[in-house]
Coordinates of C-alpha atoms and ligand atoms in Angstrom, one line a residue:
M19 CA 0.0 0.0 0.0
S20 CA 1.3 3.5 -0.8
F21 CA 2.3 5.9 2.0
T22 CA -0.6 8.1 1.1
A23 CA -3.2 5.3 1.2
L24 CA -1.9 4.2 4.6
A25 CA -1.9 7.8 5.9
E26 CA -5.5 8.2 4.6
Q27 CA -6.6 5.1 6.4
L28 CA -4.9 6.4 9.6
L29 CA -6.6 9.7 9.2
E30 CA -10.0 8.0 9.2
E31 CA -9.3 6.3 12.5
A32 CA -7.7 9.4 13.9
K33 CA -10.9 11.4 13.3
K34 CA -12.9 8.7 15.3
L35 CA -10.4 8.8 18.1
D36 CA -10.5 12.6 18.2
S37 CA -14.3 12.5 18.4
H38 CA -14.1 10.3 21.5
V39 CA -11.7 12.7 23.1
A40 CA -13.9 15.7 22.0
A41 CA -16.9 14.0 23.6
G42 CA -15.0 14.3 26.9
R43 CA -14.3 10.6 27.4
D44 CA -11.4 9.6 29.5
V45 CA -9.2 7.7 27.1
S46 CA -6.2 7.5 29.5
N47 CA -7.5 4.6 31.5
L48 CA -9.2 2.0 29.4
A49 CA -7.9 -0.8 31.5
T50 CA -10.8 -0.8 33.9
T51 CA -13.5 -3.3 33.4
A52 CA -15.7 -1.7 36.0
G53 CA -18.2 1.0 35.2
A54 CA -21.5 1.5 33.4
P55 CA -22.5 -0.3 30.2
D56 CA -22.0 2.9 28.2
H57 CA -18.4 3.0 29.4
K58 CA -18.0 -0.5 28.1
N59 CA -19.5 0.4 24.7
F60 CA -17.2 3.3 24.5
V61 CA -14.2 1.2 25.4
V62 CA -15.2 -1.4 22.7
Q63 CA -15.6 1.3 20.0
F64 CA -12.4 3.1 21.1
K65 CA -10.4 -0.1 21.2
E66 CA -11.5 -1.1 17.7
S67 CA -10.4 2.3 16.3
R68 CA -7.3 2.3 18.3
E69 CA -6.3 -1.2 17.2
R70 CA -6.9 -0.2 13.5
A71 CA -4.9 3.0 14.0
I72 CA -2.0 1.2 15.7
N73 CA -1.9 -1.5 13.0
T74 CA -1.9 1.1 10.2
A75 CA 0.7 3.2 11.9
N76 CA 2.9 0.2 12.4
E77 CA 2.6 -0.7 8.7
F78 CA 3.4 2.9 7.8
L79 CA 6.5 2.7 10.1
R80 CA 7.6 -0.6 8.6
Q81 CA 7.5 1.0 5.1
A82 CA 9.1 4.3 6.2
Y83 CA 12.0 2.6 8.0
G84 CA 12.6 0.1 5.2
P85 CA 13.4 -3.5 6.0
R86 CA 16.9 -3.2 7.5
D87 CA 16.3 -0.1 9.6
Y88 CA 13.1 -1.6 10.8
V89 CA 14.9 -4.7 12.0
R90 CA 17.6 -2.6 13.6
E91 CA 15.0 -0.5 15.5
K92 CA 13.3 -3.6 16.8
L93 CA 16.6 -5.1 17.9
S94 CA 17.3 -2.0 20.1
S95 CA 14.9 -3.2 22.8
G96 CA 17.8 -5.0 24.6
T97 CA 19.8 -1.9 24.8
D98 CA 16.8 0.2 25.8
N99 CA 16.6 -2.1 28.8
I100 CA 19.5 -0.3 30.4
S101 CA 17.3 2.8 30.6
F102 CA 14.3 0.8 31.9
Q103 CA 16.4 -0.8 34.6
A104 CA 17.8 2.5 35.7
L105 CA 14.4 4.1 36.0
Y106 CA 13.3 1.3 38.3
R107 CA 16.5 0.6 40.2
Y108 CA 17.2 4.3 41.0
D109 CA 13.5 5.0 41.5
I110 CA 13.8 8.0 39.1
P111 CA 10.2 9.0 38.4
P112 CA 9.3 10.2 41.9
K113 CA 12.7 12.0 42.1
V114 CA 11.8 14.2 39.2
N115 CA 10.1 17.4 40.3
E116 CA 6.7 17.4 38.6
K117 CA 6.7 21.2 38.0
T118 CA 10.3 22.3 37.4
G119 CA 12.0 19.0 36.4
T120 CA 15.2 18.0 38.0
T121 CA 18.8 18.2 36.9
F122 CA 20.9 15.1 36.1
T123 CA 23.3 16.3 38.8
D124 CA 20.6 16.2 41.4
L125 CA 19.2 12.9 40.2
A126 CA 22.7 11.3 40.3
K127 CA 23.2 12.7 43.9
Q128 CA 19.8 11.3 45.1
A129 CA 20.4 8.0 43.4
G130 CA 24.0 7.7 44.6
V131 CA 25.4 6.9 41.2
P132 CA 27.9 8.8 38.9
E133 CA 26.2 11.6 36.9
E134 CA 27.8 11.1 33.5
P135 CA 26.6 7.5 32.8
L136 CA 23.2 8.2 34.4
A137 CA 22.6 11.2 32.2
R138 CA 23.4 9.1 29.1
I139 CA 21.1 6.4 30.2
L140 CA 18.2 8.8 31.0
R141 CA 18.7 10.6 27.7
N142 CA 18.1 7.3 25.9
A143 CA 14.8 7.1 27.7
V144 CA 14.0 10.6 26.4
T145 CA 14.6 9.3 22.8
L146 CA 11.9 6.7 23.6
G147 CA 9.5 9.4 24.5
I148 CA 9.7 8.6 28.2
F149 CA 10.5 12.0 30.0
E150 CA 11.7 15.1 28.2
E151 CA 14.8 17.3 28.4
P152 CA 13.3 20.8 28.1
S153 CA 16.7 22.5 28.7
P154 CA 20.2 20.8 28.6
G155 CA 20.8 18.8 31.8
V156 CA 17.2 18.9 33.1
L157 CA 14.9 15.9 33.1
A158 CA 11.1 16.7 33.1
H159 CA 8.0 14.6 33.2
N160 CA 5.7 14.0 30.3
A161 CA 2.5 12.0 30.2
I162 CA 4.3 8.7 29.7
S163 CA 6.9 9.2 32.5
R164 CA 4.1 10.3 34.8
S165 CA 2.4 6.9 34.5
L166 CA 5.6 5.5 36.2
L167 CA 4.8 7.5 39.4
D168 CA 2.5 4.6 40.1
P169 CA 4.8 2.3 42.2
Y170 CA 3.1 -0.8 41.0
W171 CA 3.6 0.1 37.3
L172 CA 7.2 1.0 38.0
S173 CA 7.6 -2.4 39.7
F174 CA 6.3 -3.9 36.5
M175 CA 9.0 -2.1 34.6
G176 CA 11.6 -3.4 37.1
F177 CA 10.3 -6.9 36.9
V178 CA 10.4 -7.1 33.1
A179 CA 13.7 -5.1 32.7
Q180 CA 15.6 -6.6 35.5
D181 CA 14.2 -10.1 36.0
L182 CA 12.4 -11.4 33.0
V183 CA 15.1 -10.3 30.6
K184 CA 17.5 -12.7 32.3
F185 CA 15.2 -15.6 31.7
H186 CA 14.7 -14.6 28.1
T187 CA 18.4 -14.6 27.3
R188 CA 18.7 -18.2 28.4
A189 CA 15.5 -19.6 26.8
L190 CA 17.2 -21.1 23.8
D191 CA 19.9 -22.7 25.9
A192 CA 17.3 -24.3 28.1
I193 CA 15.3 -25.7 25.1
E194 CA 18.5 -27.2 23.7
K195 CA 19.5 -28.7 27.1
W196 CA 16.0 -29.9 28.0
P197 CA 14.0 -30.5 24.8
A198 CA 11.0 -31.9 26.5
V199 CA 10.0 -28.3 27.4
S200 CA 7.8 -29.4 30.2
E201 CA 9.5 -29.0 33.6
P202 CA 9.4 -25.7 35.5
T203 CA 12.9 -26.4 36.7
E204 CA 14.3 -26.8 33.1
C205 CA 13.7 -23.4 31.5
G206 CA 15.5 -20.1 30.9
F207 CA 14.8 -19.0 34.5
S208 CA 16.5 -22.2 35.9
L209 CA 19.7 -21.4 33.9
A210 CA 19.7 -17.7 34.5
Y211 CA 19.2 -18.0 38.3
Q212 CA 21.0 -21.4 38.7
S213 CA 17.8 -22.4 40.6
K214 CA 16.7 -25.9 41.3
D215 CA 13.2 -24.6 42.3
P216 CA 10.4 -23.5 40.1
L217 CA 10.2 -19.7 39.7
F218 CA 7.5 -19.1 42.4
L219 CA 9.2 -21.3 45.0
H220 CA 12.4 -19.3 44.2
F221 CA 10.4 -16.1 44.8
E222 CA 9.2 -17.5 48.2
K223 CA 12.8 -17.7 49.3
N224 CA 13.7 -14.3 47.8
P225 CA 11.3 -11.8 49.2
E226 CA 12.7 -8.8 47.3
I227 CA 11.9 -10.4 43.9
A228 CA 8.6 -11.8 45.3
M229 CA 7.5 -8.3 46.3
R230 CA 8.5 -6.8 42.9
A231 CA 6.7 -9.6 41.0
G232 CA 3.6 -9.3 43.2
K233 CA 3.3 -5.6 42.5
A234 CA 4.0 -6.2 38.8
F235 CA 1.2 -8.8 38.6
R236 CA -1.1 -6.3 40.3
A237 CA -0.2 -3.5 37.9
V238 CA -1.0 -5.4 34.7
H239 CA -3.7 -7.9 35.6
N240 CA -6.8 -5.8 35.1
T241 CA -9.5 -6.9 37.5
T242 CA -12.2 -9.3 36.6
D243 CA -14.9 -7.8 38.9
D244 CA -17.3 -7.7 36.0
G245 CA -19.1 -10.5 34.1
S246 CA -22.3 -12.2 35.0
I247 CA -20.7 -15.2 36.7
W248 CA -20.1 -13.3 39.9
Q249 CA -23.6 -11.7 39.9
E250 CA -25.1 -15.1 39.1
I251 CA -23.6 -16.8 42.2
D252 CA -23.9 -13.7 44.5
R253 CA -26.1 -15.1 47.2
P254 CA -25.7 -15.7 50.9
G255 CA -23.3 -18.7 51.5
A256 CA -21.8 -18.6 48.0
V257 CA -18.0 -19.0 47.9
M258 CA -15.4 -18.4 45.2
V259 CA -11.9 -19.6 45.8
D260 CA -9.2 -17.6 44.1
V261 CA -6.5 -20.2 43.6
G262 CA -3.1 -18.7 43.4
G263 CA -4.7 -15.4 44.1
G264 CA -1.5 -13.5 44.8
H265 CA -2.0 -10.4 46.9
G266 CA -5.7 -10.7 46.7
H267 CA -6.4 -7.7 44.4
I268 CA -8.8 -9.6 42.2
A269 CA -10.7 -11.2 45.1
M270 CA -11.0 -7.8 46.7
A271 CA -12.4 -6.3 43.5
I272 CA -14.9 -9.1 43.1
A273 CA -16.0 -8.8 46.8
R274 CA -16.5 -5.0 46.3
A275 CA -18.6 -5.7 43.1
T276 CA -20.9 -8.2 44.9
R277 CA -23.0 -8.2 48.1
H278 CA -22.7 -11.7 49.6
L279 CA -20.0 -13.7 47.8
K280 CA -17.2 -14.9 50.0
C281 CA -13.8 -14.8 48.4
V282 CA -11.1 -17.1 49.6
V283 CA -7.6 -16.2 48.4
E284 CA -5.2 -19.1 48.3
D285 CA -1.4 -18.9 47.6
L286 CA 1.9 -20.1 48.8
P287 CA 2.6 -19.4 52.5
G288 CA 4.9 -16.5 52.0
T289 CA 2.5 -14.7 49.7
V290 CA -0.4 -15.4 52.0
E291 CA 1.4 -13.5 54.8
I292 CA 1.6 -10.4 52.5
T293 CA -2.0 -10.8 51.4
K294 CA -3.3 -11.0 55.0
K295 CA -2.0 -7.5 55.5
E296 CA -3.6 -6.2 52.3
I297 CA -7.2 -7.0 53.3
P298 CA -8.9 -3.8 54.5
P299 CA -11.1 -3.9 57.6
E300 CA -14.3 -3.3 55.6
L301 CA -13.7 -6.6 53.6
E302 CA -12.9 -8.8 56.6
G303 CA -15.3 -11.7 56.6
R304 CA -15.9 -11.3 52.8
V305 CA -12.3 -11.9 51.8
Q306 CA -10.1 -14.3 53.7
C307 CA -6.9 -16.1 52.8
Q308 CA -5.2 -19.4 53.4
A309 CA -2.1 -21.2 52.3
Q310 CA -2.7 -23.8 49.7
D311 CA -0.3 -25.4 47.4
F312 CA -2.3 -26.2 44.3
F313 CA -0.2 -29.3 43.7
T314 CA -1.9 -30.8 46.7
E315 CA -5.5 -31.7 47.3
Q316 CA -7.8 -28.6 47.5
Q317 CA -8.8 -27.9 51.1
W318 CA -11.7 -25.6 50.6
K319 CA -14.6 -28.1 49.9
G320 CA -17.8 -27.3 47.9
A321 CA -17.0 -23.9 46.6
D322 CA -19.3 -22.5 43.8
V323 CA -16.3 -21.3 41.8
Y324 CA -12.6 -22.3 41.8
F325 CA -11.0 -19.4 40.0
F326 CA -7.6 -19.4 38.4
S327 CA -6.4 -16.0 37.1
K328 CA -3.2 -16.2 35.1
I329 CA -2.2 -19.5 36.8
M330 CA -2.5 -22.2 34.2
H331 CA -0.3 -20.3 31.7
D332 CA 2.6 -20.7 34.1
W333 CA 2.5 -24.4 33.8
S334 CA 2.9 -27.1 31.0
D335 CA -0.1 -29.3 30.3
A336 CA 1.1 -32.1 32.6
Y337 CA 1.2 -29.7 35.6
C338 CA -2.2 -28.1 34.7
I339 CA -3.7 -31.5 34.7
K340 CA -2.4 -32.1 38.2
I341 CA -3.8 -28.8 39.3
L342 CA -7.3 -29.6 37.9
R343 CA -7.3 -33.1 39.4
N344 CA -6.4 -31.7 42.8
L345 CA -9.8 -30.0 42.7
I346 CA -11.8 -33.1 42.2
P347 CA -12.1 -34.3 45.8
A348 CA -13.3 -30.8 46.8
M349 CA -15.8 -30.1 44.1
K350 CA -19.6 -30.5 44.4
E351 CA -21.9 -31.1 41.5
G352 CA -22.1 -27.7 39.7
S353 CA -18.9 -26.3 41.0
T354 CA -17.4 -24.3 38.2
V355 CA -13.8 -23.9 37.3
V356 CA -13.2 -20.5 35.9
V357 CA -9.9 -19.7 34.3
N358 CA -9.0 -16.1 33.3
E359 CA -6.4 -15.8 30.6
W360 CA -5.6 -14.7 27.1
L361 CA -6.6 -16.9 24.2
V362 CA -4.0 -17.5 21.6
P363 CA -5.2 -17.2 18.0
E364 CA -4.4 -20.2 15.8
Q365 CA -2.6 -18.2 13.2
A366 CA 0.0 -15.5 13.8
R367 CA -0.5 -12.0 12.2
A368 CA 1.4 -8.7 12.4
E369 CA -1.4 -7.3 14.6
N370 CA -1.1 -5.3 17.7
A371 CA -3.8 -7.5 19.4
Q372 CA -1.5 -10.5 19.1
R373 CA 1.7 -8.7 20.3
F374 CA 1.2 -9.0 24.1
I375 CA -0.2 -12.5 23.8
R376 CA 2.8 -13.8 21.9
L377 CA 5.2 -11.9 24.1
A378 CA 3.5 -13.4 27.2
D379 CA 3.7 -16.8 25.6
L380 CA 7.5 -16.5 25.2
T381 CA 7.7 -15.2 28.8
M382 CA 5.8 -18.3 30.1
L383 CA 8.1 -20.5 28.0
S384 CA 11.3 -19.0 29.5
A385 CA 10.0 -18.5 33.0
H386 CA 8.4 -21.9 33.7
N387 CA 8.0 -23.9 30.4
G388 CA 4.3 -22.7 30.6
K389 CA 2.3 -21.5 27.6
E390 CA -0.6 -19.4 26.5
R391 CA -3.3 -21.6 25.0
T392 CA -5.7 -21.8 22.1
K393 CA -9.4 -22.8 22.4
G394 CA -8.5 -26.3 21.2
D395 CA -5.7 -26.5 23.8
W396 CA -8.1 -25.7 26.6
R397 CA -10.7 -28.3 25.5
K398 CA -8.0 -30.9 25.4
L399 CA -6.6 -30.0 28.8
F400 CA -9.9 -30.3 30.6
K401 CA -10.8 -33.6 28.8
E402 CA -7.5 -35.1 29.7
A403 CA -7.8 -34.0 33.3
D404 CA -11.1 -35.8 33.7
E405 CA -14.0 -36.6 31.4
R406 CA -16.4 -35.3 34.1
F407 CA -15.4 -31.7 33.5
G408 CA -18.3 -30.4 31.4
A409 CA -18.0 -28.7 28.0
V410 CA -15.5 -25.8 28.0
E411 CA -17.1 -22.4 27.4
F412 CA -15.3 -19.2 26.4
V413 CA -16.8 -16.0 27.6
E414 CA -15.1 -13.2 25.8
W415 CA -15.5 -9.5 26.9
P416 CA -14.6 -7.2 24.1
W417 CA -13.8 -4.5 26.7
T418 CA -11.0 -6.5 28.3
N419 CA -8.1 -8.4 26.8
F420 CA -8.9 -11.5 28.7
V421 CA -11.3 -14.4 28.4
H422 CA -13.1 -16.5 31.0
I423 CA -12.7 -20.2 30.3
L424 CA -15.4 -22.1 32.2
S425 CA -16.1 -25.8 32.9
V426 CA -18.8 -27.1 35.2
W427 CA -18.1 -30.2 37.3
K428 CA -20.6 -33.0 36.5
P429 CA -19.8 -36.1 38.6
Ligands
SAM526 C1 1.1 -15.1 37.7 S1 0.7 -14.9 39.4 C2 -1.1 -14.7 39.3 C3 -1.6 -14.0 40.5 C4 -3.1 -13.6 40.4 N1 -3.9 -14.8 40.3 C5 -3.3 -12.6 39.3 O1 -4.0 -12.9 38.4 O2 -2.8 -11.5 39.4 C6 0.8 -16.6 39.9 C7 0.5 -16.9 41.3 O3 0.6 -18.3 41.6 C8 1.1 -18.5 42.9 N2 1.6 -19.9 42.9 C9 2.7 -20.4 42.3 N3 2.9 -21.7 42.6 C10 1.9 -22.0 43.5 C11 1.5 -23.2 44.1 N4 2.2 -24.3 44.0 N5 0.4 -23.2 44.9 C12 -0.3 -22.0 45.1 N6 0.0 -20.8 44.5 C13 1.1 -20.8 43.7 C14 2.2 -17.5 42.9 O4 2.7 -17.2 44.3 C15 1.5 -16.3 42.3 O5 0.8 -15.5 43.3

């Protein structure tokens, strides 16, 4: 397609996006799934226009760069990581004065690192559009750097730039060494950290990474407080168990969005200790937590829903089957397993919508030998775990990036 044709296509979407902004809609925080139905319609419409705009703009960029420069630009992400690491490690965003900006000299003093390399590293961030340098030697916030004032979001940057990147660089070595690609102790992470434990057990023994990872999960996993399943089961006595619920952010959101539902957060003992402190007094009784290793028999019997948010993608099929089978002694007729994850399309395309899914898939591969799954993969998984799991349903919400994958227990 010609540059002009692409630009015209982009202009069409740009006008739609501008009309949303002109209508006074907040386009800065589309991540939320809460809110009135008109908000959801807006998000759906906005998302569609935005996706088309991003895809067209990306195609324009590919053509404008030309093949070699395009590849070179994409290869630069490893080098950019130095800037991302520094932003997190030296806690730069809150150190930059929001009104006046802050000099590199001051930032270096506050961070306790030499000024010259820090300035070079931060100037690279400016070339990425994160921060500005309004006058030589001064770093100032812009809209993108301001998002990093959220400590959870900054932790996400730290977790990706400091931790995940190490696993990624050893992923191929791990595949060559352990071609079965199944064990959580035989992946890029295992080589990078010389660990004999699976990733989350390693975190349990290393509270600093565990805290960073917990905050990172909280920053990116948009809540699933919406969707009829929670409203349908919201009656006195109803229980949902959030298996591997981390710091309880999802359970708390669901408790807030319902009236009666009791939410039980389960995780490894170290995480549960942190979660206990996160539950606010007004949710006591509605949200509680307990230690539960999901590779052992489920202790909470007869729950209405056993919920797994971004758990199964951490594990290869053999381990997911163990996790599902450990529920069987606890389930009553009609107990529903609800999995919240991305769905992988069968065919790859150069589309923005697939970007994060495919990146997450490779992260799962290098962090645990886990994977993101297609619809067919999910059906196969439940069937292999036990024939008594009912037909697998997929509830897609166009206003979120995630899907609920449901199966009802029919003994
Ligand atoms: C990717 S995080 C997902 C957290 C949360 N469900 C969410 O969506 O944000 C995976 C969680 O599984 C927990 N986990 C890992 N292995 C576990 C095990 N064997 N038993 C229970 N929880 C485990 C981790 O501690 C972590 O909180």
